[in-house]
mmCIF file of C-alpha atoms in Angstrom:
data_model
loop_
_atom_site.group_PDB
_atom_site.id
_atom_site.type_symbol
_atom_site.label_atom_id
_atom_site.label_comp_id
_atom_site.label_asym_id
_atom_site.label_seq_id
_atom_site.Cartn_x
_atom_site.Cartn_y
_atom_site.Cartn_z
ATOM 1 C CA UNK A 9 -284.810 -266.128 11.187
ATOM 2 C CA UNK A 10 -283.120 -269.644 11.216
ATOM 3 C CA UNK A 11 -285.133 -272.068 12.283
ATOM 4 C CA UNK A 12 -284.509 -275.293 14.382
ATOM 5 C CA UNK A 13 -285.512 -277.577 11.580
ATOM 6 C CA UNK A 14 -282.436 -275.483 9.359
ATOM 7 C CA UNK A 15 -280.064 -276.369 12.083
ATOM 8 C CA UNK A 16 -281.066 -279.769 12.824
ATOM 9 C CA UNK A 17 -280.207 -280.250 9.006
ATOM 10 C CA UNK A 18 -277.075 -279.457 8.954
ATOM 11 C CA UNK A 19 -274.976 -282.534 9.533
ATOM 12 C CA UNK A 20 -276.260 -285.703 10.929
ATOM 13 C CA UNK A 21 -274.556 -285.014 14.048
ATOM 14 C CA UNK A 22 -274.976 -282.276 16.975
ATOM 15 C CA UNK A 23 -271.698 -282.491 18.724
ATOM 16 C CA UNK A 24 -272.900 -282.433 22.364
ATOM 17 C CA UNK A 25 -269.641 -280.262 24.443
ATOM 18 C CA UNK A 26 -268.250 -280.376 27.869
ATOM 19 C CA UNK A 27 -265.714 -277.515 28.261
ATOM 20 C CA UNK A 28 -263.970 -277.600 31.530
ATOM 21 C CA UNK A 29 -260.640 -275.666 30.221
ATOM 22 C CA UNK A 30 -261.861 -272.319 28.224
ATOM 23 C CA UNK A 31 -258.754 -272.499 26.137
ATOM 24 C CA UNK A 32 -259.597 -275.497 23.905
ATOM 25 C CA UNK A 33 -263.332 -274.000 23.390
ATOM 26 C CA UNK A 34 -261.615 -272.506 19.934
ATOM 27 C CA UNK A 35 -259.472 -275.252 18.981
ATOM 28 C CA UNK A 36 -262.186 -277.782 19.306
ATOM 29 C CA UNK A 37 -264.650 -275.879 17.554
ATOM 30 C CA UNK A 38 -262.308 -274.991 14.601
ATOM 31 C CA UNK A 39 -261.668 -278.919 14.661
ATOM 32 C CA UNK A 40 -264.992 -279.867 14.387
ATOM 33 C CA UNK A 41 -266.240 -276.860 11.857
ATOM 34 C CA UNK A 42 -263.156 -278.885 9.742
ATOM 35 C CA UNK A 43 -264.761 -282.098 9.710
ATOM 36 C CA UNK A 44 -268.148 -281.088 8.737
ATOM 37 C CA UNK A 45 -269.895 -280.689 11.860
ATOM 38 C CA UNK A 46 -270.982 -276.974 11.926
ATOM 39 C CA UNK A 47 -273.820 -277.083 14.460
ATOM 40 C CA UNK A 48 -272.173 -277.328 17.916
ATOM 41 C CA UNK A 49 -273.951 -277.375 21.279
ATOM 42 C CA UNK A 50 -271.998 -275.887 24.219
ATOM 43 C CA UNK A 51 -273.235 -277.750 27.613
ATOM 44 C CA UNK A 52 -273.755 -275.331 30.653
ATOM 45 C CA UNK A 53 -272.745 -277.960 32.941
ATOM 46 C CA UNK A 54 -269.079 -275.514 33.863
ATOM 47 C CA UNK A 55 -268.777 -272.295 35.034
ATOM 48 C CA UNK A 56 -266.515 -271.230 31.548
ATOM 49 C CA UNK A 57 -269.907 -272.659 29.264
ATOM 50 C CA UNK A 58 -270.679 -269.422 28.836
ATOM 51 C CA UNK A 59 -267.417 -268.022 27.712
ATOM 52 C CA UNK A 60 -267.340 -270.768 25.505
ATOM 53 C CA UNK A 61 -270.025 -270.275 23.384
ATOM 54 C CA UNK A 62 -268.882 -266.333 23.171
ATOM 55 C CA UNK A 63 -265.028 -268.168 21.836
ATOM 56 C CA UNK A 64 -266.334 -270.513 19.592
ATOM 57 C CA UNK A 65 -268.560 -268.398 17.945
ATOM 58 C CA UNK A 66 -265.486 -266.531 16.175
ATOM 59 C CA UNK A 67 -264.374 -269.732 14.330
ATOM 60 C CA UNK A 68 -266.159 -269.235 10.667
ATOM 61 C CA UNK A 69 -268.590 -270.980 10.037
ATOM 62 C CA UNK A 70 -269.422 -272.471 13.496
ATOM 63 C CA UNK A 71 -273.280 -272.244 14.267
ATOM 64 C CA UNK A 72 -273.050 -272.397 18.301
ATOM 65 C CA UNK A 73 -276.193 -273.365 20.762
ATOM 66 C CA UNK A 74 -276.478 -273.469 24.405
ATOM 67 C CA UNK A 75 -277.206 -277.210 25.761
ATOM 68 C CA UNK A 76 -278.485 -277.633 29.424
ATOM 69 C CA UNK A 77 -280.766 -274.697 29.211
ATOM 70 C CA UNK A 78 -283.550 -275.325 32.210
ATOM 71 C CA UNK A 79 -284.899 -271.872 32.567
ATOM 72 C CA UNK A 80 -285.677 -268.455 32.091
ATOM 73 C CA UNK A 81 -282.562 -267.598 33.618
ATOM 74 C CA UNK A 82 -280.364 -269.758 31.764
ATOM 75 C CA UNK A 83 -282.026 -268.785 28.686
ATOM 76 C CA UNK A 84 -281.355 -265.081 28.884
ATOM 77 C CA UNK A 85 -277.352 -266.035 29.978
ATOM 78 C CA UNK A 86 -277.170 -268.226 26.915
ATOM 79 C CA UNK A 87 -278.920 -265.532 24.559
ATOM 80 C CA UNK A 88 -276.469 -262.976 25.986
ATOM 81 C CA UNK A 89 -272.797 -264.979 25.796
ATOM 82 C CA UNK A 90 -274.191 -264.783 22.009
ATOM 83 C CA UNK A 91 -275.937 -268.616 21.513
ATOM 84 C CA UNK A 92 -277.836 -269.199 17.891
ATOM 85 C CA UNK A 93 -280.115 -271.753 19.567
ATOM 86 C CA UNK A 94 -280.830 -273.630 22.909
ATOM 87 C CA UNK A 95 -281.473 -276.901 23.658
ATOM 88 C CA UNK A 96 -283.200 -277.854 26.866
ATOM 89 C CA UNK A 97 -283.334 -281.505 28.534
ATOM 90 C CA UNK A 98 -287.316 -281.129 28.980
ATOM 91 C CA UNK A 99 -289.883 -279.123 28.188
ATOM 92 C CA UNK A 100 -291.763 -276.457 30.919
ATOM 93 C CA UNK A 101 -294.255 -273.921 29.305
ATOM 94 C CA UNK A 102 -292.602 -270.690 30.673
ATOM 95 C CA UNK A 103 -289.085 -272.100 28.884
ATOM 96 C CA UNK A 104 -290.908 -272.631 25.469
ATOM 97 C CA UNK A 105 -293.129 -269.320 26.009
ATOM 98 C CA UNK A 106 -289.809 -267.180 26.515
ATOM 99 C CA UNK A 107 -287.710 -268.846 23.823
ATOM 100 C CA UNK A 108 -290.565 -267.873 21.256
ATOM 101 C CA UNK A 109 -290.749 -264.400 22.729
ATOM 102 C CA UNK A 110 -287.053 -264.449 22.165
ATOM 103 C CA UNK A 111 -287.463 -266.100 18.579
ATOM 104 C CA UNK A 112 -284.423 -268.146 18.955
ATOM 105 C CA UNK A 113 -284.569 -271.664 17.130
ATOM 106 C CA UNK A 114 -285.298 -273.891 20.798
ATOM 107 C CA UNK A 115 -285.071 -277.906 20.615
ATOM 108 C CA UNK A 116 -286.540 -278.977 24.403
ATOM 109 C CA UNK A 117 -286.207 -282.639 25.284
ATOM 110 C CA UNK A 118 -289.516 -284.826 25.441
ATOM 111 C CA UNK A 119 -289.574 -288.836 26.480
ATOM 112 C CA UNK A 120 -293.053 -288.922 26.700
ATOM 113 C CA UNK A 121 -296.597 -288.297 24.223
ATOM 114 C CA UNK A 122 -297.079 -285.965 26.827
ATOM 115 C CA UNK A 123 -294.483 -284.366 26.400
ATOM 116 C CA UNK A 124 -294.938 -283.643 22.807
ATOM 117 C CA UNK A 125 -298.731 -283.219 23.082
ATOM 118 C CA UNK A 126 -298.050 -280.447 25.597
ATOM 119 C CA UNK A 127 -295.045 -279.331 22.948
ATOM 120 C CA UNK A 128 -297.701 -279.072 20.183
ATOM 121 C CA UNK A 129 -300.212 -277.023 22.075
ATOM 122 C CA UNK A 130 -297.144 -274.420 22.497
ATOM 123 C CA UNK A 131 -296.301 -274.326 18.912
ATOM 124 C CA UNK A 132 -293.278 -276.703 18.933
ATOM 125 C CA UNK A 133 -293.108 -279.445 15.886
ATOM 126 C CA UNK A 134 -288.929 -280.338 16.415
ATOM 127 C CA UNK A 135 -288.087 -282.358 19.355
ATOM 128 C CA UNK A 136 -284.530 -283.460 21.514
ATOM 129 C CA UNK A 137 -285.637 -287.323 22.714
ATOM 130 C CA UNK A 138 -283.748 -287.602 26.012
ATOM 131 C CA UNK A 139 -282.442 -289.125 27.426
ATOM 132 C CA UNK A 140 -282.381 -291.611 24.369
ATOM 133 C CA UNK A 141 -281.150 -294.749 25.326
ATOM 134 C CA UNK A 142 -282.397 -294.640 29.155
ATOM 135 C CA UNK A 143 -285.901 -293.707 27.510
ATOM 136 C CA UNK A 144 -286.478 -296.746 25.654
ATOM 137 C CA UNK A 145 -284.144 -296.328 22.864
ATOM 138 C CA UNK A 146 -285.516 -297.174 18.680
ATOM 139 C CA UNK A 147 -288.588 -298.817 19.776
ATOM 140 C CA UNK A 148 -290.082 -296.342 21.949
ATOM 141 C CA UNK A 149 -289.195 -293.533 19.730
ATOM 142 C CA UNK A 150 -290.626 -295.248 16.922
ATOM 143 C CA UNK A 151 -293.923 -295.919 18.502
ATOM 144 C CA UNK A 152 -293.615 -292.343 19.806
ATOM 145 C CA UNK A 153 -292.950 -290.690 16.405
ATOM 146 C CA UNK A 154 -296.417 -293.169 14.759
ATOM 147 C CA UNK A 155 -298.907 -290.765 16.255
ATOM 148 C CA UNK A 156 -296.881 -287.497 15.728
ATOM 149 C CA UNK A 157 -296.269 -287.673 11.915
ATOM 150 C CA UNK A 158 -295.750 -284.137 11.794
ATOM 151 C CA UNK A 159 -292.951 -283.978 14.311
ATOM 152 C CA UNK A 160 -289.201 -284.708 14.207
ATOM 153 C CA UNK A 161 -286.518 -285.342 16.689
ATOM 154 C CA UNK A 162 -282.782 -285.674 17.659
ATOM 155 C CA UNK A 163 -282.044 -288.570 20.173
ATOM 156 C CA UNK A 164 -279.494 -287.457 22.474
ATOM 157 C CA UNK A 165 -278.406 -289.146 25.522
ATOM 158 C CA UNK A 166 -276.146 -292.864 25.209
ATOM 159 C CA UNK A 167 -275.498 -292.945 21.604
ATOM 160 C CA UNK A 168 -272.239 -293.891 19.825
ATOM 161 C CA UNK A 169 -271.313 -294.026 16.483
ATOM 162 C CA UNK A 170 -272.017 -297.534 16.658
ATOM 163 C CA UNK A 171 -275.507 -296.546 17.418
ATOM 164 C CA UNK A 172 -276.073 -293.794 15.683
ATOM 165 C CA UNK A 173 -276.730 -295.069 11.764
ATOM 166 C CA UNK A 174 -280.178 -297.519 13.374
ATOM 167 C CA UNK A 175 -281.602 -293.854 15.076
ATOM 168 C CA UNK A 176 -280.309 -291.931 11.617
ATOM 169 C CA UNK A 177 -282.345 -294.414 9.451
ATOM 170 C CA UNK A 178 -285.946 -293.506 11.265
ATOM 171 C CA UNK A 179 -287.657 -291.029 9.229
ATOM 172 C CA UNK A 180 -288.644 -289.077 12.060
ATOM 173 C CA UNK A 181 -285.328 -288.534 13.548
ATOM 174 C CA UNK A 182 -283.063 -285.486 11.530
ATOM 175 C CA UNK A 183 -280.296 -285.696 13.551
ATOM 176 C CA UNK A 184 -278.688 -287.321 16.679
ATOM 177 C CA UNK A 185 -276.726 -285.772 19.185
ATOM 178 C CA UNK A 186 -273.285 -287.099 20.508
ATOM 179 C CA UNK A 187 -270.501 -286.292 23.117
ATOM 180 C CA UNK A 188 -267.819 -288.906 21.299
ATOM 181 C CA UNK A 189 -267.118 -286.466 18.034
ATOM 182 C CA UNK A 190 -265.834 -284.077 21.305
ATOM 183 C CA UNK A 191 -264.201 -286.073 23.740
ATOM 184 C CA UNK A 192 -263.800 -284.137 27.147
ATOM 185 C CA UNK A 193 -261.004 -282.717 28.315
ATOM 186 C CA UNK A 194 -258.002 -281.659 25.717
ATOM 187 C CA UNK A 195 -258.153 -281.258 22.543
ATOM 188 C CA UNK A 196 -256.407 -283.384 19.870
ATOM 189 C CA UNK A 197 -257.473 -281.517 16.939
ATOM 190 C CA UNK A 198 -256.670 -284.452 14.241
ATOM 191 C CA UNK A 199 -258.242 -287.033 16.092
ATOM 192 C CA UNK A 200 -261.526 -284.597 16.456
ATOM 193 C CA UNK A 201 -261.799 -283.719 12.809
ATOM 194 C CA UNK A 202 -261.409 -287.450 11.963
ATOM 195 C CA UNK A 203 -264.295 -287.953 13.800
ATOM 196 C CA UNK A 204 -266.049 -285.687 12.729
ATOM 197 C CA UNK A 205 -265.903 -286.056 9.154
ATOM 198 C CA UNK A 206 -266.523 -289.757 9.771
ATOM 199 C CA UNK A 207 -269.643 -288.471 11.963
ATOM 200 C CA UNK A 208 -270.600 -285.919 8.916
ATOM 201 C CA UNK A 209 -270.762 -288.869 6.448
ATOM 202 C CA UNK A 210 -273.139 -291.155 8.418
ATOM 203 C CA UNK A 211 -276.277 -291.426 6.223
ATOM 204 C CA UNK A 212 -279.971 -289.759 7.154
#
């Protein structure tokens, strides 16, 4: 089985998708796959999310999660449109307890060392910080990540590529996510894989 940390390692970058229009799920996945960003996370923020996931999932190479996953519910609608992994903004014990059930790779948000205490007692080492910048940004990750050597994170939530290189250089941190290597709405396929392969080279 794949496992969270595998997919986390991918490329320094989890695109983070909005797809209003299900015709440029393909397109901007294909884009993306081209630049070097393999590991995409589908948002189920629009009623065609779902459909998404199923399209993108035929572009080779494309390793495709379900973002916005909040419950049990969600979870089993993201595990059947065909999602490799979910990501979660927090972290609620019956989520966790049915992704493991479900061994699919899960990444739940945490802000808090409650939050990751209460991940650790439920088996869970790998970590989305969320929102990122909102939450405190480098310094309260970093004082987060002191007392949790063994655990590692990707900051999602107001980063840029500006940005991104400062969270990329903490040890703790594998991977960040990002909605500007997938800008909403349609899809300019050169201008994506540009950004992408400029997102891809960013240094861990």
């Amino acid at each position: 089985m794949t496992t969270i940390a595998e997919i986390m390692t991918q490329a320094p970058v989890i695109p983070v998708i909005v797809i209003d229009d299900l015709s440029q799920a393909e397109p901007l996945a294909r884009a993306l796959v081209a630049g070097g960003l393999p590991v995409l996370e589908v948002t189920l923020r629009t009623p065609v999310a779902l459909d998404a996931i199923r399209a993108m999932k035929t572009v080779p190479g494309a390793v495709v999660g379900a973002g916005t996953v909040a419950d049990e519910r969600g979870l089993a609608e993201a595990l059947e449109a065909g999602a490799q992994f979910v990501v979660s903004p927090g972290l609620t014990e019956p989520l966790a307890r049915a992704a493991a059930r479900e061994r699919v790779p899960f990444l739940p948000g945490i802000a808090t060392a409650g939050d990751i205490m209460r991940g650790l007692d439920l088996g869970l080492t790998h970590f989305k910080f969320f929102p990122a910048v909102a939450a405190g940004g480098i310094p309260v990750l970093k004082a987060l990540a002191a007392p949790f050597a063994q655990c590692r994170f990707c900051p999602t939530g107001g980063i840029g590529p500006d940005e991104a290189p400062d969270w990329l250089a903490l040890d703790a941190v594998l991977c960040v996510g990002g909605t500007w290597v997938a800008p909403r709405g349609p899809v300019h396929s050169e201008n994506v894989t540009r950004l992408a392969r400029e997102a891809a080279g960013l240094k861990r």
